Each structure stands twice: as C-alpha cells, then as structure tokens.
Amino acid sequence: MRTKANEVYSMVSFRFHFCFLVLLVVFLTPTHSLSHICLPKQQHVALFIFGDSLFDAGNNDYINTTTDNLANYGPYGETFFNYPTGRFSNGRLIPDFIAEFAKLPFITPFLYPGYHQYTDGANFASAGAGALVETKQGLVIDLKTQLHYYKKLAKLLRRRLGHEEAKTLLARAVYLISIGSNDYFALSTSNSSALQTYSPEEYVDAVIGNLTSVIKGIYKKGGRKIAIPNLAPLGCLPIARALSPNNTGARKSVRWIQIFNSRYLHYSK
Ligand SMILES: *[C@@H]1O[C@H](CO)[C@@H](O)[C@H](O)[C@H]1NC(C)=O
Ligand SMILES: *[C@@H]1O[C@H](CO)[C@@H](O)[C@H](O)[C@H]1NC(C)=O
Ligand SMILES: *[C@@H]1O[C@H](CO)[C@@H](O)[C@H](O)[C@H]1NC(C)=O
Ligand SMILES: *[C@@H]1O[C@H](CO)[C@@H](O)[C@H](O)[C@H]1NC(C)=O
C-alpha cells in the first residue's frame, strides 16, 4: 500500500521529470513558446560565461591568435546565425540555449568592440583556453585573465549602477564555466614539459587548484550560482585519434579526465 509520503514523493518526482522533459523540448526547439512553464515569474538574472571553445561566442576574434583557435570562417554558424560568429559550432552553444530559456539575449563576447550592455552578463570564454596559464599560452585568454576581466566588469557595474544594485546583480547572476579539456588535450598532443614535471595526479591537482582559485574569485565578488560541466572523454575526439594514431594519447587523456571528473565530483559535494 502506498503511503501519503510516497504519493507526495512520486508527485514531486513526476513534476521533476515533466520539467526536465519540457526543458529538453525547449532545448531542442528554436521557439520560446514553452519556456514559461517551469520558470517561476522572476527578476532579471544575468549570465556570466567563462571557459573554452564550448562556450566562446567570439572573444578570440579580438585577440592575436592562430587559425585553429578561430571560428570566423564557414561553415561555422551556417545553420543558425547564417554567418560565422566566432562560435565553434554550426549553430548555438549551450550558453545560448540557456540564455534563450532565461529570456535573455545571446550573451555578447566581453571583447566585442563598442558593446557595453553588461546588465545581461558577459561572455569571457576563449577557445583553446585552459585553467593553467601554460595551456596555449599567448594564443588564448586563460581562465585567470578571464577572471581579471570579470573583476574589471564588476567594478564598472558598481560605478554605473551603484554599489547595492551591482551587488544584487552579481549575487543573483548565474556563472557558467567550461574548462579543463584543453589542459589535458595539451598533454596528449604536444611534447609538454609539464609531463616531465608532473604526475597525472599532480597535473590534475594543478588544474583543479587553478579552477578553484577562479571560483573563489567569483565568490568573493558575490557570485553564488556557479555551474561547471564535467569533461567528456577527449581521447575519443576525431582530432585526438588523428594526432595519436595508435591511440596512446587517447588512453592517457581518458585517464586524466577520469581523475579530474572523480576529484571534481568529490570537490563539488
Ligand atoms: C600579433 O602578432 C603578430 C606576430 O607575432 C605581431 O606582429 C603583431 O604585432 C601582433 N598584434 C597585436 C595587436 O598584438
Ligand atoms: C618530444 O621531445 C623529445 C625529447 O625532447 C624529442 O626527442 C621528440 O622529438 C619530441 N617530439 C615531438 C613530437 O615534438
Ligand atoms: C596553478 O597552476 C600553476 C601552473 O600554471 C601551478 O604551478 C600552481 O600550483 C597552480 N595553483 C594551484 C592553486 O594549484
Ligand atoms: C605506437 O606504439 C608503439 C608501441 O606500441 C610505439 O613504438 C610507437 O612509437 C607508437 N607510434 C606513435 C606514432 O605514437
């Protein structure tokens, strides 16, 4: 026999599944028609985006870098924007879908010239970036520099909105960080000196240590809602297979990513 508590529980879980389904549907459809179902009526929430090519909406177009760190040519962008926006995608990126769902405009790259409407947030991500300064050094905006830009922006917002309003905006905002893949990818594809100085565990600790510093930096400025996706098995990417024909790099990077994800899970508890 079902108890009352059980019923309540299954109702809650049904509701959760329903919302999750709606979320999926919203993520998969280009319209906004369903997005009001799960979201309570709410105040304005800004979105601050950090990380690598999974989240970069075009910052690299405004730095000195090489073609492999740029997505400013076709077929990038061809199925949604109809021109290459600097996103490493034929269409939108995950933060774009999240912005749509939150009824925000697409969040503009921080380096986009002449754009200063930061009350919706900003995108600091840079394709190729890692948590370690050494990852693609000189060709990307590393995570620490991204944090530096965020701090500059926080200062600007305080000046423009006043201390209290800026504080509320930063505290209510959602922070998305996609980072780590390039740190491990660098190990499996290049002759990194890091390999001579670090064991895999030490290397993972350095990546997580630097990511932690950035999270603390955001926290210190008032950020509270921070989301960081796990890393995918990079060794299985076509480019990783191509660069490491007998798959040694792939096996190595899968191991690093397993360590990273398990430590990260541990850390996020
Ligand atoms: C970009 O890099 C090139 C080659 O290293 C250099 O000549 C040029 O001055 C740099 N441009 C900027 C804006 O830093
Ligand atoms: C890696 O470094 C070793 C030793 O320094 C060198 O012999 C080898 O050619 C390098 N391999 C690549 C792909 O750069
Ligand atoms: C951050 O990375 C550097 C290497 O770039 C490393 O020496 C340092 O220990 C790391 N910091 C933390 C807190 O792990
Ligand atoms: C492939 O693996 C073998 C050992 O199993 C090694 O001798 C060889 O150098 C590797 N080749 C490449 C291109 O990594």
Coordinates of C-alpha atoms and ligand atoms in Angstrom, one line a residue:
M1 CA 0.0 0.0 0.0
R2 CA 1.2 3.5 -0.8
T3 CA 1.7 5.9 2.0
K4 CA 0.9 9.6 1.7
A5 CA 4.6 10.4 1.8
N6 CA 5.2 8.1 -1.1
E7 CA 2.5 9.7 -3.2
V8 CA 3.9 13.1 -2.5
Y9 CA 7.3 11.9 -3.4
S10 CA 6.2 10.4 -6.7
M11 CA 4.3 13.6 -7.5
V12 CA 7.4 15.6 -6.9
S13 CA 9.4 13.3 -9.0
F14 CA 6.8 13.3 -11.7
R15 CA 6.9 17.0 -11.7
F16 CA 10.6 17.0 -11.9
H17 CA 10.5 14.6 -14.9
F18 CA 7.9 16.7 -16.5
C19 CA 10.0 19.8 -16.1
F20 CA 13.1 18.0 -17.3
L21 CA 11.2 16.9 -20.4
V22 CA 10.0 20.4 -21.1
L23 CA 13.5 21.6 -20.6
L24 CA 14.7 19.1 -23.2
V25 CA 12.0 20.1 -25.6
V26 CA 12.8 23.8 -25.1
F27 CA 16.5 23.0 -25.7
L28 CA 15.6 21.2 -28.9
T29 CA 13.2 23.7 -30.4
P30 CA 14.1 27.1 -31.7
T31 CA 10.9 28.7 -30.3
H32 CA 10.4 30.1 -26.8
S33 CA 6.8 29.0 -26.6
L34 CA 7.2 26.5 -23.8
S35 CA 9.8 28.3 -21.7
H36 CA 7.4 29.9 -19.3
I37 CA 6.2 26.5 -18.0
C38 CA 9.0 25.7 -15.5
L39 CA 10.3 29.1 -14.7
P40 CA 8.7 31.0 -11.9
K41 CA 8.0 34.6 -12.5
Q42 CA 11.3 36.1 -11.6
Q43 CA 13.6 39.1 -11.6
H44 CA 16.2 39.8 -14.0
V45 CA 19.1 37.3 -13.9
A46 CA 22.4 38.0 -15.6
L47 CA 24.6 35.2 -17.1
F48 CA 28.4 35.3 -16.9
I49 CA 30.2 32.8 -19.0
F50 CA 33.8 31.6 -18.7
G51 CA 35.9 28.9 -20.3
D52 CA 36.9 27.4 -23.7
S53 CA 35.6 26.8 -27.2
L54 CA 32.5 25.1 -25.9
F55 CA 31.4 28.5 -24.5
D56 CA 33.4 31.1 -26.6
A57 CA 30.9 33.2 -28.6
G58 CA 33.7 35.1 -30.4
N59 CA 36.2 36.6 -28.0
N60 CA 39.1 35.1 -29.9
D61 CA 38.2 37.2 -32.9
Y62 CA 39.6 40.1 -31.0
I63 CA 42.9 38.6 -29.8
N64 CA 46.1 37.8 -31.6
T65 CA 45.9 34.1 -32.3
T66 CA 46.2 31.4 -34.9
T67 CA 43.5 30.0 -37.3
D68 CA 43.0 26.8 -35.2
N69 CA 41.8 29.0 -32.3
L70 CA 39.3 30.9 -34.5
A71 CA 35.9 30.1 -35.9
N72 CA 35.4 33.2 -38.0
Y73 CA 35.0 31.3 -41.3
G74 CA 32.5 28.9 -42.8
P75 CA 30.9 26.5 -42.3
Y76 CA 30.8 27.8 -38.7
G77 CA 27.5 29.5 -37.9
E78 CA 25.7 28.3 -41.1
T79 CA 22.6 26.7 -39.7
F80 CA 21.5 29.4 -37.2
F81 CA 23.2 32.7 -37.5
N82 CA 23.9 32.4 -41.2
Y83 CA 27.4 33.8 -40.7
P84 CA 30.4 32.7 -38.6
T85 CA 30.0 34.4 -35.2
G86 CA 33.2 33.1 -33.7
R87 CA 31.3 30.2 -32.1
F88 CA 32.9 26.7 -32.7
S89 CA 29.5 25.4 -33.9
N90 CA 27.3 25.5 -36.9
G91 CA 24.6 27.0 -34.6
R92 CA 24.1 27.9 -31.0
L93 CA 26.2 26.9 -28.0
I94 CA 24.9 25.6 -24.7
P95 CA 25.0 29.0 -23.0
D96 CA 23.0 30.4 -25.9
F97 CA 20.2 27.9 -25.2
I98 CA 20.4 28.7 -21.5
A99 CA 20.2 32.4 -22.3
E100 CA 17.1 31.8 -24.5
F101 CA 15.5 29.8 -21.8
A102 CA 16.1 32.5 -19.3
K103 CA 14.6 35.1 -21.8
L104 CA 18.0 36.8 -22.1
P105 CA 19.5 37.9 -25.4
F106 CA 22.6 35.9 -26.5
I107 CA 25.4 37.0 -24.2
T108 CA 27.9 39.1 -26.1
P109 CA 31.7 38.4 -26.0
F110 CA 33.3 40.7 -23.5
L111 CA 35.9 41.9 -26.1
Y112 CA 33.2 42.8 -28.7
P113 CA 34.1 46.4 -29.5
G114 CA 31.6 49.0 -28.5
Y115 CA 29.3 46.7 -26.6
H116 CA 28.6 47.8 -23.0
Q117 CA 25.2 46.5 -22.1
Y118 CA 26.6 44.3 -19.4
T119 CA 23.5 44.1 -17.2
D120 CA 22.6 40.9 -19.0
G121 CA 26.0 39.5 -18.3
A122 CA 29.1 38.9 -20.4
N123 CA 30.9 36.1 -22.1
F124 CA 34.6 35.8 -21.2
A125 CA 35.3 32.4 -22.7
S126 CA 38.2 31.9 -25.2
A127 CA 38.6 28.9 -27.5
G128 CA 41.7 26.9 -26.6
A129 CA 41.8 28.2 -23.0
G130 CA 42.7 26.1 -20.0
A131 CA 42.8 26.5 -16.3
L132 CA 46.6 26.6 -16.5
V133 CA 48.2 29.7 -17.8
E134 CA 50.6 27.5 -19.8
T135 CA 47.8 26.0 -21.9
K136 CA 48.1 27.6 -25.4
Q137 CA 49.9 30.5 -23.7
G138 CA 49.9 33.7 -25.7
L139 CA 47.2 32.4 -28.1
V140 CA 44.2 32.4 -25.8
I141 CA 42.6 34.3 -22.8
D142 CA 43.4 31.9 -20.0
L143 CA 41.0 31.4 -17.1
K144 CA 42.8 33.7 -14.7
T145 CA 42.7 36.5 -17.2
Q146 CA 39.0 35.9 -17.8
L147 CA 38.5 36.3 -14.0
H148 CA 40.5 39.5 -14.2
Y149 CA 38.1 40.8 -17.0
Y150 CA 35.2 39.8 -14.8
K151 CA 36.6 41.8 -11.9
K152 CA 37.0 44.8 -14.1
L153 CA 33.4 44.5 -15.3
A154 CA 32.2 44.1 -11.6
K155 CA 33.9 47.4 -10.9
L156 CA 32.4 49.1 -13.9
L157 CA 28.9 47.8 -12.9
R158 CA 29.4 49.2 -9.4
R159 CA 30.3 52.6 -10.8
R160 CA 27.4 52.6 -13.2
L161 CA 24.6 51.0 -11.1
G162 CA 25.8 51.9 -7.6
H163 CA 27.1 49.5 -5.0
E164 CA 23.8 47.9 -3.9
E165 CA 22.3 47.3 -7.3
A166 CA 25.6 45.9 -8.7
K167 CA 25.9 43.6 -5.7
T168 CA 22.4 42.3 -6.2
L169 CA 23.0 41.7 -9.9
L170 CA 26.3 39.8 -9.3
A171 CA 24.7 37.7 -6.5
R172 CA 21.7 36.8 -8.5
A173 CA 23.6 36.0 -11.6
V174 CA 24.4 32.5 -13.0
Y175 CA 28.0 31.7 -13.7
L176 CA 28.9 29.0 -16.2
I177 CA 32.4 27.7 -16.5
S178 CA 33.6 25.1 -19.1
I179 CA 37.3 24.4 -18.5
G180 CA 39.9 21.7 -18.3
S181 CA 39.6 19.9 -21.7
N182 CA 42.4 22.0 -23.3
D183 CA 44.7 21.4 -20.3
Y184 CA 44.5 17.6 -20.8
F185 CA 44.4 17.8 -24.5
A186 CA 47.6 19.8 -24.5
L187 CA 49.3 16.9 -22.7
S188 CA 48.2 14.2 -25.1
T189 CA 49.0 16.2 -28.3
S190 CA 52.2 18.1 -27.6
N191 CA 55.5 17.5 -26.0
S192 CA 54.6 19.3 -22.9
S193 CA 57.3 20.0 -20.4
A194 CA 54.5 19.6 -17.8
L195 CA 54.7 15.9 -18.4
Q196 CA 58.3 15.8 -17.2
T197 CA 57.5 17.8 -14.0
Y198 CA 54.0 16.5 -13.0
S199 CA 52.5 13.1 -12.4
P200 CA 48.9 12.8 -13.8
E201 CA 47.6 13.3 -10.3
E202 CA 49.7 16.4 -9.7
Y203 CA 48.7 17.8 -13.0
V204 CA 45.0 17.3 -12.2
D205 CA 45.6 18.9 -8.8
A206 CA 47.1 22.0 -10.5
V207 CA 44.2 22.2 -13.0
I208 CA 41.6 21.9 -10.2
G209 CA 43.7 24.2 -7.9
N210 CA 43.6 27.0 -10.5
L211 CA 40.0 26.4 -11.3
T212 CA 39.3 26.6 -7.5
S213 CA 41.1 30.0 -7.3
V214 CA 38.8 31.3 -10.1
I215 CA 35.7 30.0 -8.4
K216 CA 36.8 31.7 -5.1
G217 CA 37.5 34.9 -7.1
I218 CA 33.9 34.9 -8.4
Y219 CA 32.6 34.0 -4.9
K220 CA 34.5 36.9 -3.4
K221 CA 32.8 39.3 -5.9
G222 CA 29.4 38.0 -4.7
G223 CA 28.7 35.2 -7.2
R224 CA 26.8 32.2 -5.7
K225 CA 25.2 30.2 -8.6
I226 CA 28.1 28.6 -10.4
A227 CA 27.7 25.6 -12.8
I228 CA 30.6 23.6 -14.2
P229 CA 30.1 20.7 -16.6
N230 CA 32.1 17.6 -16.4
L231 CA 34.7 16.8 -19.1
A232 CA 34.0 14.5 -22.0
P233 CA 36.4 11.6 -23.0
L234 CA 38.6 13.8 -25.2
G235 CA 40.7 11.0 -26.4
C236 CA 37.8 9.8 -28.5
L237 CA 37.6 13.1 -30.5
P238 CA 38.4 12.6 -34.1
I239 CA 41.3 15.1 -33.8
A240 CA 42.8 13.2 -30.9
R241 CA 42.6 9.9 -32.8
A242 CA 44.2 11.6 -35.8
L243 CA 47.0 13.1 -33.8
S244 CA 47.7 9.9 -31.9
P245 CA 47.3 7.1 -34.5
N246 CA 47.9 4.2 -32.1
N247 CA 45.7 5.8 -29.5
T248 CA 48.3 6.2 -26.7
G249 CA 47.3 9.9 -26.3
A250 CA 43.7 8.9 -26.2
R251 CA 44.2 6.4 -23.4
K252 CA 46.3 8.9 -21.4
S253 CA 43.8 11.7 -21.7
V254 CA 40.9 9.5 -20.8
R255 CA 42.8 8.5 -17.6
W256 CA 43.4 12.2 -16.8
I257 CA 39.8 13.1 -17.4
Q258 CA 38.6 10.2 -15.2
I259 CA 40.8 11.5 -12.4
F260 CA 39.6 15.1 -13.0
N261 CA 35.9 14.2 -13.0
S262 CA 36.2 12.0 -9.9
R263 CA 38.1 14.7 -8.0
Y264 CA 35.7 17.3 -9.3
L265 CA 32.7 15.3 -8.1
H266 CA 34.3 14.9 -4.8
Y267 CA 35.1 18.6 -4.6
S268 CA 31.6 19.7 -5.6
K269 CA 30.0 17.9 -2.7
Ligands
LIG1 C1 50.1 39.9 -33.3 O1 51.1 39.0 -33.5 C2 52.0 39.4 -34.6 C3 53.0 38.3 -34.8 O2 53.5 37.8 -33.6 C4 52.6 40.7 -34.3 O3 53.4 41.1 -35.4 C5 51.5 41.8 -34.1 O4 52.1 43.0 -33.7 C6 50.5 41.3 -33.0 N1 49.4 42.2 -33.0 C7 48.9 42.7 -31.9 C8 47.7 43.6 -32.0 O5 49.3 42.4 -30.8
LIG2 C1 59.4 15.4 -27.8 O1 60.6 15.6 -27.0 C2 61.6 14.6 -27.3 C3 62.7 14.8 -26.3 O2 62.9 16.2 -26.1 C4 62.0 14.7 -28.7 O3 63.0 13.7 -29.0 C5 60.8 14.4 -29.6 O4 61.2 14.6 -31.0 C6 59.7 15.4 -29.3 N1 58.5 15.0 -30.0 C7 57.7 15.9 -30.6 C8 56.5 15.4 -31.3 O5 58.0 17.1 -30.6
LIG3 C1 48.1 26.8 -10.8 O1 48.9 26.4 -11.9 C2 50.3 26.6 -11.8 C3 50.9 26.2 -13.1 O2 50.4 27.1 -14.1 C4 50.8 25.8 -10.7 O3 52.2 25.9 -10.5 C5 50.1 26.2 -9.4 O4 50.4 25.3 -8.4 C6 48.6 26.1 -9.6 N1 47.9 26.6 -8.5 C7 47.2 25.9 -7.6 C8 46.5 26.6 -6.5 O5 47.0 24.7 -7.7
LIG4 C1 52.8 3.4 -31.3 O1 53.0 2.5 -30.3 C2 54.2 1.8 -30.4 C3 54.4 0.9 -29.2 O2 53.2 0.1 -29.0 C4 55.4 2.8 -30.4 O3 56.6 2.1 -30.5 C5 55.2 3.8 -31.5 O4 56.2 4.8 -31.4 C6 53.9 4.5 -31.4 N1 53.7 5.3 -32.5 C7 53.2 6.6 -32.4 C8 53.1 7.3 -33.7 O5 52.9 7.1 -31.4

